[in-house]
Backbone as ProteinMPNN parsed JSONL, in Angstrom:
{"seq_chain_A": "XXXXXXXXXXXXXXXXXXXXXXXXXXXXXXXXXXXXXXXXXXXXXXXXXXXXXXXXXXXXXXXXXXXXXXXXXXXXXXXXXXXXXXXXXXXXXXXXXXXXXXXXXXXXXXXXXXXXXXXXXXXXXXXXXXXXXXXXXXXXXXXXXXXXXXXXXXXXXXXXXXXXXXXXXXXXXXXXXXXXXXXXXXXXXXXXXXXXXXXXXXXX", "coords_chain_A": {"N_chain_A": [[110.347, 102.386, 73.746], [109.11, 99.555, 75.74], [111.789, 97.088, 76.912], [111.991, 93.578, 76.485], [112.798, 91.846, 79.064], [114.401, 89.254, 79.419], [113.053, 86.282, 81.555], [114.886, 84.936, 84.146], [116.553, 81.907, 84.92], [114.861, 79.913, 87.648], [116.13, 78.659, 89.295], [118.459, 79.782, 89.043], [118.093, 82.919, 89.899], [116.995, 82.018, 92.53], [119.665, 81.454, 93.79], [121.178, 83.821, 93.736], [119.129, 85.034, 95.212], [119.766, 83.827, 97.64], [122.663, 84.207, 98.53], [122.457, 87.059, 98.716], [120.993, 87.061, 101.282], [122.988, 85.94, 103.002], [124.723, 86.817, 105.457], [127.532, 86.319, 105.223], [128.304, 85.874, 102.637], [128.192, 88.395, 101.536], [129.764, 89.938, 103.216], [132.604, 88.573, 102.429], [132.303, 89.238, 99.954], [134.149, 91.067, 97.246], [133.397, 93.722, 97.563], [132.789, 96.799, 98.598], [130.513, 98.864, 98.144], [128.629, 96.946, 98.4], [128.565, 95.753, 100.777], [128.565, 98.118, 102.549], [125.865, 98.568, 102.602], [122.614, 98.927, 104.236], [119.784, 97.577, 104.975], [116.746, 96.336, 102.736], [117.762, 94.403, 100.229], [117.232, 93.793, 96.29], [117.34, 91.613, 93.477], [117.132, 92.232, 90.322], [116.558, 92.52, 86.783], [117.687, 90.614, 84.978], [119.951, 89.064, 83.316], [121.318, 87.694, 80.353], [124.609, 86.501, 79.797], [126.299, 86.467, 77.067], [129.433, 84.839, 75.229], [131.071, 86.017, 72.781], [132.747, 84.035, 70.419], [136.163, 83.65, 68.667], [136.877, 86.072, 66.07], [136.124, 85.984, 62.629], [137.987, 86.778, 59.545], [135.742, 85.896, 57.711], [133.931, 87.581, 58.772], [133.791, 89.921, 57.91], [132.802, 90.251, 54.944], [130.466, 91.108, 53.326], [126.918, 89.927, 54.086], [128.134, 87.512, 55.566], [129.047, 84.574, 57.469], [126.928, 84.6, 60.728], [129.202, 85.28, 64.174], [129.936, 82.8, 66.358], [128.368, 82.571, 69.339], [128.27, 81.301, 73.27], [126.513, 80.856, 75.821], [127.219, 82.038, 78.928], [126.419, 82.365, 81.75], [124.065, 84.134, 83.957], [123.695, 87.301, 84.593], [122.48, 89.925, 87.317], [121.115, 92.866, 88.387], [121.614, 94.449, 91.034], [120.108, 96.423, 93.421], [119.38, 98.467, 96.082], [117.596, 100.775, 97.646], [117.107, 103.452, 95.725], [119.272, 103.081, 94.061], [121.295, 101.381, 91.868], [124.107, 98.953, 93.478], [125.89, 96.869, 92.988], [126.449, 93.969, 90.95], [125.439, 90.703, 90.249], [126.789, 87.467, 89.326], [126.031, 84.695, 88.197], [126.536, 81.093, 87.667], [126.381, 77.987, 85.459], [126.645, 74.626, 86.131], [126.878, 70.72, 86.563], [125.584, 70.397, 88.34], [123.23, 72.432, 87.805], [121.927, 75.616, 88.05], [124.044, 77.575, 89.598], [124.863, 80.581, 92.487], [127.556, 82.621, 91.687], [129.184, 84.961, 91.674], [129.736, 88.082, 93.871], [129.701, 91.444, 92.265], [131.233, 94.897, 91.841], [131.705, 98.211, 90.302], [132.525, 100.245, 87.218], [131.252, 98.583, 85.148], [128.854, 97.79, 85.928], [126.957, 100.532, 86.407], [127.456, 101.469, 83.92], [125.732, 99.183, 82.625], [123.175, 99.759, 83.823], [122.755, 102.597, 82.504], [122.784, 101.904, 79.862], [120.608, 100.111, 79.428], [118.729, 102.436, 80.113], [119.219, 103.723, 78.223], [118.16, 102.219, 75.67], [115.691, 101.985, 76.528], [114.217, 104.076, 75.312], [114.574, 103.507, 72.523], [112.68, 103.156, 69.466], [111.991, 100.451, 68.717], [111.03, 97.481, 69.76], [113.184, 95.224, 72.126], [115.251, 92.491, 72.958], [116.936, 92.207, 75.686], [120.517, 91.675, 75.974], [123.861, 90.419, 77.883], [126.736, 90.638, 75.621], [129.977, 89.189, 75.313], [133.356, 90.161, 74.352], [136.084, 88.649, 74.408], [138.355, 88.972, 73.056], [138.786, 91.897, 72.761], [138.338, 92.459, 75.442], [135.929, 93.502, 76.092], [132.342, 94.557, 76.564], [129.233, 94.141, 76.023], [126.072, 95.398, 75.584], [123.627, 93.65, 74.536], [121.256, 94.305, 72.055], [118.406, 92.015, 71.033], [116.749, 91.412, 68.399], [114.433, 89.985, 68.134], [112.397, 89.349, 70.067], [110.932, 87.146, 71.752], [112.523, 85.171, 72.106], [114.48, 82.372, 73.294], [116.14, 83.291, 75.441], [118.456, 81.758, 76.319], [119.941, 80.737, 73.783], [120.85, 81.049, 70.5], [121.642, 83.872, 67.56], [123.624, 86.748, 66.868], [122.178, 88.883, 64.995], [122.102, 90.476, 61.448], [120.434, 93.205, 61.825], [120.211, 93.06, 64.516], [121.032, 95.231, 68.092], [124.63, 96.12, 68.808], [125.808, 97.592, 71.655], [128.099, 99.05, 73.141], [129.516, 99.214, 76.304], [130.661, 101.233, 79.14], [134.056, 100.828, 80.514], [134.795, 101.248, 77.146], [136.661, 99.768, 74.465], [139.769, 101.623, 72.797], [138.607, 104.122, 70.384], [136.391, 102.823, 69.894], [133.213, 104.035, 70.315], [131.255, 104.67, 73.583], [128.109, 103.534, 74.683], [127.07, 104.003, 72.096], [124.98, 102.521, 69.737], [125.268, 100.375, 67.189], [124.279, 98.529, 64.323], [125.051, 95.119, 64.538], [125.937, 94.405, 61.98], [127.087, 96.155, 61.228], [128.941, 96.408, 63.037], [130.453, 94.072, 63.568], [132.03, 94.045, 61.371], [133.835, 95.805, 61.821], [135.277, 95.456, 63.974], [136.645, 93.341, 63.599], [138.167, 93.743, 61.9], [140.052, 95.068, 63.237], [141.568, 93.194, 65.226], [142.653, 91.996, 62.847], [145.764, 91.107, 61.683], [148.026, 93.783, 60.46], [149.291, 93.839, 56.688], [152.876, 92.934, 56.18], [154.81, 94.967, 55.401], [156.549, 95.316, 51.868], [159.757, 95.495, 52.326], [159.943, 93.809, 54.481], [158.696, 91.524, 54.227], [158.457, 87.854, 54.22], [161.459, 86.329, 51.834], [160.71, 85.432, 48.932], [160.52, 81.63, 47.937]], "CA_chain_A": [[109.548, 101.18, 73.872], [109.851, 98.862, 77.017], [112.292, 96.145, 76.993], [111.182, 92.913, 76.775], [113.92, 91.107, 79.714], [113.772, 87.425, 79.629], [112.867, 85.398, 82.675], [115.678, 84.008, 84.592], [116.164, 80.7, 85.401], [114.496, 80.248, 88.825], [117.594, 78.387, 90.242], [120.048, 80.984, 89.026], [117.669, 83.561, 90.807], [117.052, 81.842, 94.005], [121.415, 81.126, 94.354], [121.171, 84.932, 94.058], [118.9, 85.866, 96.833], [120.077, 83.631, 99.015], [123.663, 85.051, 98.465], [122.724, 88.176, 99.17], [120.547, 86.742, 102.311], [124.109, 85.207, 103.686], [126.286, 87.651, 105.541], [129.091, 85.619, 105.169], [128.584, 85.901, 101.549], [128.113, 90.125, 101.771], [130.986, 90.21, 103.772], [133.7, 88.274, 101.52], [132.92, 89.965, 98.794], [134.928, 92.456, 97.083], [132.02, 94.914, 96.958], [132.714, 97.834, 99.55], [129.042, 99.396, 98.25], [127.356, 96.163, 99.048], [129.017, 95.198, 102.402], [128.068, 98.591, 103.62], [124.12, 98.61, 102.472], [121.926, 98.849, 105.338], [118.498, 97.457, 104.478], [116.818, 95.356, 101.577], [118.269, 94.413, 99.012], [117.237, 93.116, 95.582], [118.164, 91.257, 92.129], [116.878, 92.901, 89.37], [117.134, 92.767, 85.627], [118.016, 89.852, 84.93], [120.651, 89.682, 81.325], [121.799, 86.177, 79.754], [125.686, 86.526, 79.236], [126.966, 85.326, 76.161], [130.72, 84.99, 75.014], [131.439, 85.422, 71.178], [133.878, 83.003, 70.066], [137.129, 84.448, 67.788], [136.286, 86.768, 65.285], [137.513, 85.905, 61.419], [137.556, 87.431, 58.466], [134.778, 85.482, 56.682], [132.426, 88.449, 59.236], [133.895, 91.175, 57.163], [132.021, 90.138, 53.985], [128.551, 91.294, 53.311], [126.312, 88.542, 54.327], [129.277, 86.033, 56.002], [128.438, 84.005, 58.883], [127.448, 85.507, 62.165], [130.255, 84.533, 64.862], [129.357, 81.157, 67.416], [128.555, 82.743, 70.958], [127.872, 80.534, 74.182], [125.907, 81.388, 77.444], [127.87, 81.31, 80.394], [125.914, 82.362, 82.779], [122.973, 85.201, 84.007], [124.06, 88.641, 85.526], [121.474, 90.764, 88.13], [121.336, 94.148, 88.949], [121.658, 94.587, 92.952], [119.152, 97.465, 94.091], [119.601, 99.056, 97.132], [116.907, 101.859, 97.724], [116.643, 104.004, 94.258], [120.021, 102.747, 92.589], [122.019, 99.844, 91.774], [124.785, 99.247, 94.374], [126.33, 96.293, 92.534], [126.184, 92.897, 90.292], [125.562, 88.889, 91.045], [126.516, 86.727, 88.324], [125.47, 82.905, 88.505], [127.083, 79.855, 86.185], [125.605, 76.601, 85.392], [127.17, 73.384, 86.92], [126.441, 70.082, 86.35], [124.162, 69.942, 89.43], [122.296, 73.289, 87.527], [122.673, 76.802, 87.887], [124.686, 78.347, 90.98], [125.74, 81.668, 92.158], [129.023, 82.66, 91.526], [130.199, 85.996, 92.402], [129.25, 89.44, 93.357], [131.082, 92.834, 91.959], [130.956, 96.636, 91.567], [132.88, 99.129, 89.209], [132.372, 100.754, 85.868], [130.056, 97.806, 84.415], [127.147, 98.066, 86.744], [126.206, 101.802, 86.379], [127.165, 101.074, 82.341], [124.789, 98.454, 82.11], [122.014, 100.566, 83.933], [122.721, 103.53, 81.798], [122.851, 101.185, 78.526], [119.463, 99.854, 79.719], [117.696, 103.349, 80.161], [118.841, 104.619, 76.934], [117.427, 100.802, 75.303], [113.859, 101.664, 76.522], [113.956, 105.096, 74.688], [114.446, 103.268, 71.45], [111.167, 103.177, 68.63], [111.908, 99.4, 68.0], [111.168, 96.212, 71.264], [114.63, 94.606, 72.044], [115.17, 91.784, 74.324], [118.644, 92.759, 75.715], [121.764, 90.757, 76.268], [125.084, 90.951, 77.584], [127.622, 89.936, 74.887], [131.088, 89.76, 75.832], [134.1, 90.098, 73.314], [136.836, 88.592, 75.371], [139.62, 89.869, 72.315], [138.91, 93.068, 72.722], [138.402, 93.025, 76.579], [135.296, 94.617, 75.451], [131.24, 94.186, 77.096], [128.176, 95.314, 75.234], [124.37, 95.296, 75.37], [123.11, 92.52, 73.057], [119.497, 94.441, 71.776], [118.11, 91.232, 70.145], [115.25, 91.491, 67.653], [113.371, 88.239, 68.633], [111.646, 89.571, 71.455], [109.948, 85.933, 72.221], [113.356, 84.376, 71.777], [115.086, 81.624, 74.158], [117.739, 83.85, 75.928], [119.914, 81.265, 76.353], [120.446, 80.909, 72.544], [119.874, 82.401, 68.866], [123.535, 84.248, 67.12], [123.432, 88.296, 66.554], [121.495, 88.77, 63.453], [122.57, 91.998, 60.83], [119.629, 93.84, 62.303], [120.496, 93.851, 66.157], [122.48, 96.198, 67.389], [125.231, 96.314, 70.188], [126.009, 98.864, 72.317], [129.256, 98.992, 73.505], [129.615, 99.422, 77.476], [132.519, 102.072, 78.874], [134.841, 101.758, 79.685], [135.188, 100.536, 75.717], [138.304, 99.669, 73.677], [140.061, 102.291, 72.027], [138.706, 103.992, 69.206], [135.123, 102.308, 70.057], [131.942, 105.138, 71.104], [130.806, 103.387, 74.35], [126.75, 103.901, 74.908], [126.461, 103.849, 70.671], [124.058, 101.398, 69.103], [125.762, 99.668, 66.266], [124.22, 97.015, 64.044], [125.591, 93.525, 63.95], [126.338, 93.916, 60.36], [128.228, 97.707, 60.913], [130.1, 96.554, 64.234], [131.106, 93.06, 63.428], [133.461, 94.012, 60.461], [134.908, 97.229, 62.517], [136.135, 94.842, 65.491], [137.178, 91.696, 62.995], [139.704, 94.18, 61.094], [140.931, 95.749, 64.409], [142.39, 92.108, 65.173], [143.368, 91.133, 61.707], [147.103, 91.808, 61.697], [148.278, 94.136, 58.992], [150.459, 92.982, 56.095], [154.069, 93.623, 56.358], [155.44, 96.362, 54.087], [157.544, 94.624, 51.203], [160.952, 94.947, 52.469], [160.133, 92.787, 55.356], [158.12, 89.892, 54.048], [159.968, 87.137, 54.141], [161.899, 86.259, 50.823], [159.915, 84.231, 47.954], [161.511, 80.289, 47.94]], "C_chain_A": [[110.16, 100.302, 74.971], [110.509, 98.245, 76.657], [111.897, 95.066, 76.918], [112.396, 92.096, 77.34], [113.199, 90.16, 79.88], [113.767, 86.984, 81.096], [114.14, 84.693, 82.709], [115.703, 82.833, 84.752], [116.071, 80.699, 86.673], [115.731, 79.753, 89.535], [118.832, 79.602, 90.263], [119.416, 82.244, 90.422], [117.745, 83.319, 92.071], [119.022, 81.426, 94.528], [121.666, 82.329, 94.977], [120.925, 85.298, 95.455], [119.128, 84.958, 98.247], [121.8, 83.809, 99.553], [123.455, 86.061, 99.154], [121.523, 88.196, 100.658], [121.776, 86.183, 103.125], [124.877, 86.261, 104.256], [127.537, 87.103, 105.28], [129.555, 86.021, 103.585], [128.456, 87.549, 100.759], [129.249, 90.45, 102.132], [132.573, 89.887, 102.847], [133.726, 88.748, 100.472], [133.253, 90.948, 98.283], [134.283, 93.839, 96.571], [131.84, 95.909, 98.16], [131.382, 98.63, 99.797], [128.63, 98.197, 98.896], [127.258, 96.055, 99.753], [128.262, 96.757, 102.912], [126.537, 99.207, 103.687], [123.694, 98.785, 103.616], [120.622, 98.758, 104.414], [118.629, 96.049, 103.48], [117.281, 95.225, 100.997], [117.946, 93.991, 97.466], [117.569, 92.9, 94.614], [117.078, 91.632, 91.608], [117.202, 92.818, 87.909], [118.164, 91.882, 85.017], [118.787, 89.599, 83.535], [121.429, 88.303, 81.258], [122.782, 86.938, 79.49], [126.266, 85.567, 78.22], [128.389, 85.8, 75.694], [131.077, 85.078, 73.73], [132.873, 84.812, 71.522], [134.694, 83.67, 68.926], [136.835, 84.74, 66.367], [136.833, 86.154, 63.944], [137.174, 86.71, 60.633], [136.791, 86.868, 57.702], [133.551, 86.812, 57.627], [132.845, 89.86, 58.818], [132.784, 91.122, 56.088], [130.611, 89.77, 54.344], [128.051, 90.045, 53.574], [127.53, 87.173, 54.844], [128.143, 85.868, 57.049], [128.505, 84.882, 59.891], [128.445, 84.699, 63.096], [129.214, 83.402, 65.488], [129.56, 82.362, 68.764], [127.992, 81.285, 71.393], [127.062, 81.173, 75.089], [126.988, 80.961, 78.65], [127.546, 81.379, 81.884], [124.865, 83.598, 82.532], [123.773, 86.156, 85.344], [122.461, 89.252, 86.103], [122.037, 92.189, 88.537], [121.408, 93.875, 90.463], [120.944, 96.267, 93.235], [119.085, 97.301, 95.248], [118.987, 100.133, 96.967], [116.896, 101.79, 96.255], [118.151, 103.48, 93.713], [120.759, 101.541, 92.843], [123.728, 99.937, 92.258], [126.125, 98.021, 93.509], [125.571, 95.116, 91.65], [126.063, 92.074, 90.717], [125.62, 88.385, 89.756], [126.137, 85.74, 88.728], [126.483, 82.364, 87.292], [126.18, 78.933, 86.527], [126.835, 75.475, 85.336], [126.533, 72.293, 86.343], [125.129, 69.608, 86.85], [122.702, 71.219, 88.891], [122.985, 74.401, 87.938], [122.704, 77.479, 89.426], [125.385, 79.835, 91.37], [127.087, 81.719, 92.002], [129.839, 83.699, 92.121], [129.204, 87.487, 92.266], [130.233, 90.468, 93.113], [130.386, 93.965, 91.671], [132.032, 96.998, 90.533], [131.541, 99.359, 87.897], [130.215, 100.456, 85.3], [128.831, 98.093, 84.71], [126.599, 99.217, 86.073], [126.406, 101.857, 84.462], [126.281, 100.537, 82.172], [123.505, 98.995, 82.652], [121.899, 102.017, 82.778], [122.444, 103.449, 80.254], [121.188, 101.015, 78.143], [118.353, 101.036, 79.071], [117.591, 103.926, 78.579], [118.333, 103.318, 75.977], [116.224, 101.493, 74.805], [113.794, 103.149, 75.919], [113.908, 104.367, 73.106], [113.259, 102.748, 71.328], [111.23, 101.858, 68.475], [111.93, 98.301, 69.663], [112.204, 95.488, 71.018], [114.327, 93.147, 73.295], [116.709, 91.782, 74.72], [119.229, 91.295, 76.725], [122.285, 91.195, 77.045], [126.106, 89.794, 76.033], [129.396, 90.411, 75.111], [131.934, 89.622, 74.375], [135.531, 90.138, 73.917], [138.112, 89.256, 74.492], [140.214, 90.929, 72.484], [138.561, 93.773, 74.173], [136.944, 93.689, 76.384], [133.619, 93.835, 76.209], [130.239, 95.377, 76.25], [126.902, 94.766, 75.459], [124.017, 94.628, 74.132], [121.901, 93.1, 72.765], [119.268, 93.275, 70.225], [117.127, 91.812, 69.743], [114.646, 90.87, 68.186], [113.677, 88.959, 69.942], [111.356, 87.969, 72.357], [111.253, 85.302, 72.134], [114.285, 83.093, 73.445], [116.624, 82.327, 74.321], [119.043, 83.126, 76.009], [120.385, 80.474, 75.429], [120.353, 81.644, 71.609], [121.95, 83.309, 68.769], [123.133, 85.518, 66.871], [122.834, 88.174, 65.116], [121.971, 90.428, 62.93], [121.728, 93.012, 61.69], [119.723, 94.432, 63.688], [120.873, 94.621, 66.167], [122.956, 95.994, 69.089], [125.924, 97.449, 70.349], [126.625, 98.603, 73.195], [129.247, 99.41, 75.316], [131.153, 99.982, 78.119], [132.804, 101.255, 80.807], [135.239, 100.711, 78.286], [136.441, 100.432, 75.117], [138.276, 101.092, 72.787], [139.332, 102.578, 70.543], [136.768, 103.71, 69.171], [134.561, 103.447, 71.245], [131.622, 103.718, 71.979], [129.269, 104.5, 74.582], [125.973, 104.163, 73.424], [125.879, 102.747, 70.101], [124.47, 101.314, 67.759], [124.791, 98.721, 65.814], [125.003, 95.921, 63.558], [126.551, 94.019, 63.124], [127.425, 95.026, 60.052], [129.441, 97.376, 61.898], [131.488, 95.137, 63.948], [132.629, 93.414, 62.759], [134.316, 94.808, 61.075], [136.012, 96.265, 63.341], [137.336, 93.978, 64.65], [138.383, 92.815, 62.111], [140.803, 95.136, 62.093], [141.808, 94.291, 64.611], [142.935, 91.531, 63.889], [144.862, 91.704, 61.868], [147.448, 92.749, 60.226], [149.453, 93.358, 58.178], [151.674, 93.447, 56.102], [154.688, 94.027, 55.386], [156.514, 95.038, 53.527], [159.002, 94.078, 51.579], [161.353, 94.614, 54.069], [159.233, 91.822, 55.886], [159.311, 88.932, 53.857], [160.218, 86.843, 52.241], [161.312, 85.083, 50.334], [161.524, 83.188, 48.303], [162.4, 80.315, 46.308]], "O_chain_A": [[111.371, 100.234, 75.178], [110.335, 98.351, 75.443], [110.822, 95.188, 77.504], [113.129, 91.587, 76.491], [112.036, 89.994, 80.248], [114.648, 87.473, 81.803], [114.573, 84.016, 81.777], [114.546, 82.414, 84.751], [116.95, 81.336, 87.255], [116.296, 80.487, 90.346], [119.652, 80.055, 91.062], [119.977, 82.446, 91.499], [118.36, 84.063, 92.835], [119.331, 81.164, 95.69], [122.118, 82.443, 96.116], [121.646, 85.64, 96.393], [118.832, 85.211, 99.415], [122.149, 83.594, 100.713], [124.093, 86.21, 100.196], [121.207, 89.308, 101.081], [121.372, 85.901, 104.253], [125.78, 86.69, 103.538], [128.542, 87.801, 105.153], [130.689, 86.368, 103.256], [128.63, 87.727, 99.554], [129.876, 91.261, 101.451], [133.444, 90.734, 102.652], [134.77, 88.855, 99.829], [132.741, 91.974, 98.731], [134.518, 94.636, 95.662], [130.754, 95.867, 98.739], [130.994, 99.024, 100.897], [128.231, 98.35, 100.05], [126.11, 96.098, 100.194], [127.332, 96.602, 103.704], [126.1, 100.028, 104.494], [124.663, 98.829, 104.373], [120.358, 99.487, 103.458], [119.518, 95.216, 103.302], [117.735, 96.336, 100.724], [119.084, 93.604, 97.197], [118.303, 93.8, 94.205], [116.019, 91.472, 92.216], [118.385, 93.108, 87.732], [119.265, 92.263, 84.619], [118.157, 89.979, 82.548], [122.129, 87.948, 82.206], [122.505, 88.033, 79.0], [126.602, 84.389, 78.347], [128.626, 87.008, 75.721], [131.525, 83.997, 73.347], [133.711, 84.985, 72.407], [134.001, 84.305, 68.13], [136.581, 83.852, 65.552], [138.0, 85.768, 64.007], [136.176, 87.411, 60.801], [137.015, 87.289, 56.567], [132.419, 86.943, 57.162], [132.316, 90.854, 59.314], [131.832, 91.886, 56.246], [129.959, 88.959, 55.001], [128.734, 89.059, 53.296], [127.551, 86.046, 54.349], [127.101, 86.434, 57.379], [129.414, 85.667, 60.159], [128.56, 83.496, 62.862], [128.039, 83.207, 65.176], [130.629, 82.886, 69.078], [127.512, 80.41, 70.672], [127.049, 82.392, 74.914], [127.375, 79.869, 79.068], [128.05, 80.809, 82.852], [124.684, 84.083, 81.415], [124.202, 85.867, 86.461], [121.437, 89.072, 85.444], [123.173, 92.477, 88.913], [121.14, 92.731, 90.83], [121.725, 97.215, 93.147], [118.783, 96.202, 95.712], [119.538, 100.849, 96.131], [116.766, 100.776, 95.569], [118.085, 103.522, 92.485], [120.783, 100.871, 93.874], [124.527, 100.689, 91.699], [127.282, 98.441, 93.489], [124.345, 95.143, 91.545], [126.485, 92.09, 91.874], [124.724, 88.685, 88.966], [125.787, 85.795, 89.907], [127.004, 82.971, 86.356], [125.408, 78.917, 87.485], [127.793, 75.542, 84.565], [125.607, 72.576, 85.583], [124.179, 68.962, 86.407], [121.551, 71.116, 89.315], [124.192, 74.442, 88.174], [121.768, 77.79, 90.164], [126.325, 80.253, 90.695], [127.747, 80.705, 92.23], [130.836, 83.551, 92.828], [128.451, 87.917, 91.393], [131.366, 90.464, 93.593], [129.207, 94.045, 91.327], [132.938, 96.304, 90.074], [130.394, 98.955, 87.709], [129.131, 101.024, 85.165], [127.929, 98.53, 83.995], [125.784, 99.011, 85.173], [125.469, 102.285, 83.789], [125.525, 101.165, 81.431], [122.551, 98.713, 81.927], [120.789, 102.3, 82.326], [122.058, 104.362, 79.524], [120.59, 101.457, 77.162], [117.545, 100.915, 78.15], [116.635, 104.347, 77.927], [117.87, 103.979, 75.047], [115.763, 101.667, 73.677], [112.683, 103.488, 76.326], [112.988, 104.836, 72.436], [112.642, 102.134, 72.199], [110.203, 101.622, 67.838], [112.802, 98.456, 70.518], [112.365, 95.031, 69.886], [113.455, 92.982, 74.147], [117.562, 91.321, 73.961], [118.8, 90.482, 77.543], [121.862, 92.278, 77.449], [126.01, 88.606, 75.726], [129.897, 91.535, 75.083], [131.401, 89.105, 73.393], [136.174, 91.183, 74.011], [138.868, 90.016, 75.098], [141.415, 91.198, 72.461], [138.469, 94.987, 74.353], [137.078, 94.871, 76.702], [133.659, 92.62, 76.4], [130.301, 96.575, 75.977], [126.784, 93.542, 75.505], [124.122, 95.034, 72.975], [121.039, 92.375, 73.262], [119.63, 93.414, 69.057], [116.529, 92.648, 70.419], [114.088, 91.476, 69.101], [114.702, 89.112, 70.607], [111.628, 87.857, 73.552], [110.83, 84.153, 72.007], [114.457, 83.59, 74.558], [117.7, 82.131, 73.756], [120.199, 83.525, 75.869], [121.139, 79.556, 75.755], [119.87, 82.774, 71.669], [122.933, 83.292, 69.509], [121.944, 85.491, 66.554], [123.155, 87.317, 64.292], [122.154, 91.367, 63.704], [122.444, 93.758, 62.358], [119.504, 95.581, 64.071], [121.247, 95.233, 65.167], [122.285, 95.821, 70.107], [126.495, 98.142, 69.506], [126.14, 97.991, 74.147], [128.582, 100.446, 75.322], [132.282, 99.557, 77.874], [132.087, 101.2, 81.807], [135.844, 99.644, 78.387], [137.294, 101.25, 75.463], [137.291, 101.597, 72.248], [139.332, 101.727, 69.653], [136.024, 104.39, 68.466], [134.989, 103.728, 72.364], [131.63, 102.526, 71.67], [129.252, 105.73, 74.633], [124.776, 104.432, 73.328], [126.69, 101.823, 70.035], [124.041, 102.212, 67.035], [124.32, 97.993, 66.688], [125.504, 95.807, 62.44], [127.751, 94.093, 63.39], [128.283, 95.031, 59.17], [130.581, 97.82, 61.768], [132.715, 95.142, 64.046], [133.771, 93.247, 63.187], [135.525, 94.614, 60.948], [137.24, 96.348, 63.319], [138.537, 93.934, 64.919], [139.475, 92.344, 61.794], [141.878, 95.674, 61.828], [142.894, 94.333, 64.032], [143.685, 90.557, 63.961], [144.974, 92.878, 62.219], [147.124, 92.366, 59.102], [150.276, 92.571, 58.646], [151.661, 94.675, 56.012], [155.098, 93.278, 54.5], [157.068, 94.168, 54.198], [159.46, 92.952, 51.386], [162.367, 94.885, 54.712], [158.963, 91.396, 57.009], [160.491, 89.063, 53.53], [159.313, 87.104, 51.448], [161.287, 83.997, 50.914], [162.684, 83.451, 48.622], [163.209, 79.43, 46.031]]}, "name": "protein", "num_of_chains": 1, "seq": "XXXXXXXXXXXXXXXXXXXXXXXXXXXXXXXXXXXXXXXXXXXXXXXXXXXXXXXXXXXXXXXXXXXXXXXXXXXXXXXXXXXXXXXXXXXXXXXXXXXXXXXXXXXXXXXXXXXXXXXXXXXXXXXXXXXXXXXXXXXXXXXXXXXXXXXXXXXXXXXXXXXXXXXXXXXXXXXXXXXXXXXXXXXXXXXXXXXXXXXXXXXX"}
């Protein structure tokens, strides 16, 4: 089933293409595919980044709270002919939303590959990114709420994220998790374990 990708904000977009209309701004950046493009170029696929905020153990238990993410900005594909050569993120400023930076590696061709296998799924998503700065870790947000305001709303049990490689240890990257199966996995990878008896500290 298609995707249903939210509309950018037109400022974030237009920072984009006139980024990648700047040689100056082709040239400085650390994107060896992009600098040596020849031709059009365009942004594409537009994905609200959100940041969860530190995991606890109240998202182990059945029904706990979902975590607090933020938005911090909107990522673009970069198309060059038939494939995607690199990324453009944007942030939002006080003056509104500005580009920020372009990059290559891993992520890109993850998040196209994340994508394709998306629109094979029987159920309409409106896809994320969600980052999980703990665990170093980037995944495909497939929200339910199709119609939803991308740049809010909290993972619901039902979503599901899909881990982007290269993934943390231990974690399938390109597997569709829900919410409610992934949350607790991650939140007891950071819990510390308890320390064997004979080196807790000594009762008072």
């Amino acid at each position: 089933m298609p995707l249903h990708v939210p509309p950018a904000p037109a400022p974030a977009l237009r920072s984009v293409l006139a980024a990648l209309g700047s040689p100056t701004a082709v040239h400085e950046a650390h994107t060896p595919a992009l600098r040596a493009v020849q031709g059009p170029m365009t942004a594409e696929l537009p994905l609200p980044v959100h940041v969860m905020d530190r995991l606890h153990t109240s998202h182990l238990a059945s029904g706990g709270r979902p975590p607090r993410t933020r938005l911090t900005g909107w990522r673009f594909l970069i198309r060059s002919g038939d494939r995607y050569v690199a990324a453009a993120d944007t942030r939002l400023t006080p003056d509104g939303w500005i580009f920020s930076h372009f990059f290559e590696g891993p992520y890109v061709a993850a998040t196209e590959r994340a994508l394709r296998q998306a629109e094979s799924l029987a159920t309409g998503y409106q896809p994320r990114l969600l980052s999980v700065p703990e665990l170093y870790m980037l995944t495909l947000w497939l929200h339910g709420a199709v119609g939803a305001d991308a740049s809010a709303g909290l993972p619901a049990g039902e979503d599901l994220l899909v881990p982007l490689a290269p993934a943390p240890p231990g974690i399938a990257a390109f597997r569709p998790h829900p919410v409610s199966e992934l949350l607790p996995a991650l939140t007891r990878r950071l819990t510390p374990a308890p320390l064997p008896p004979t080196l807790a500290a000594p009762a008072a």
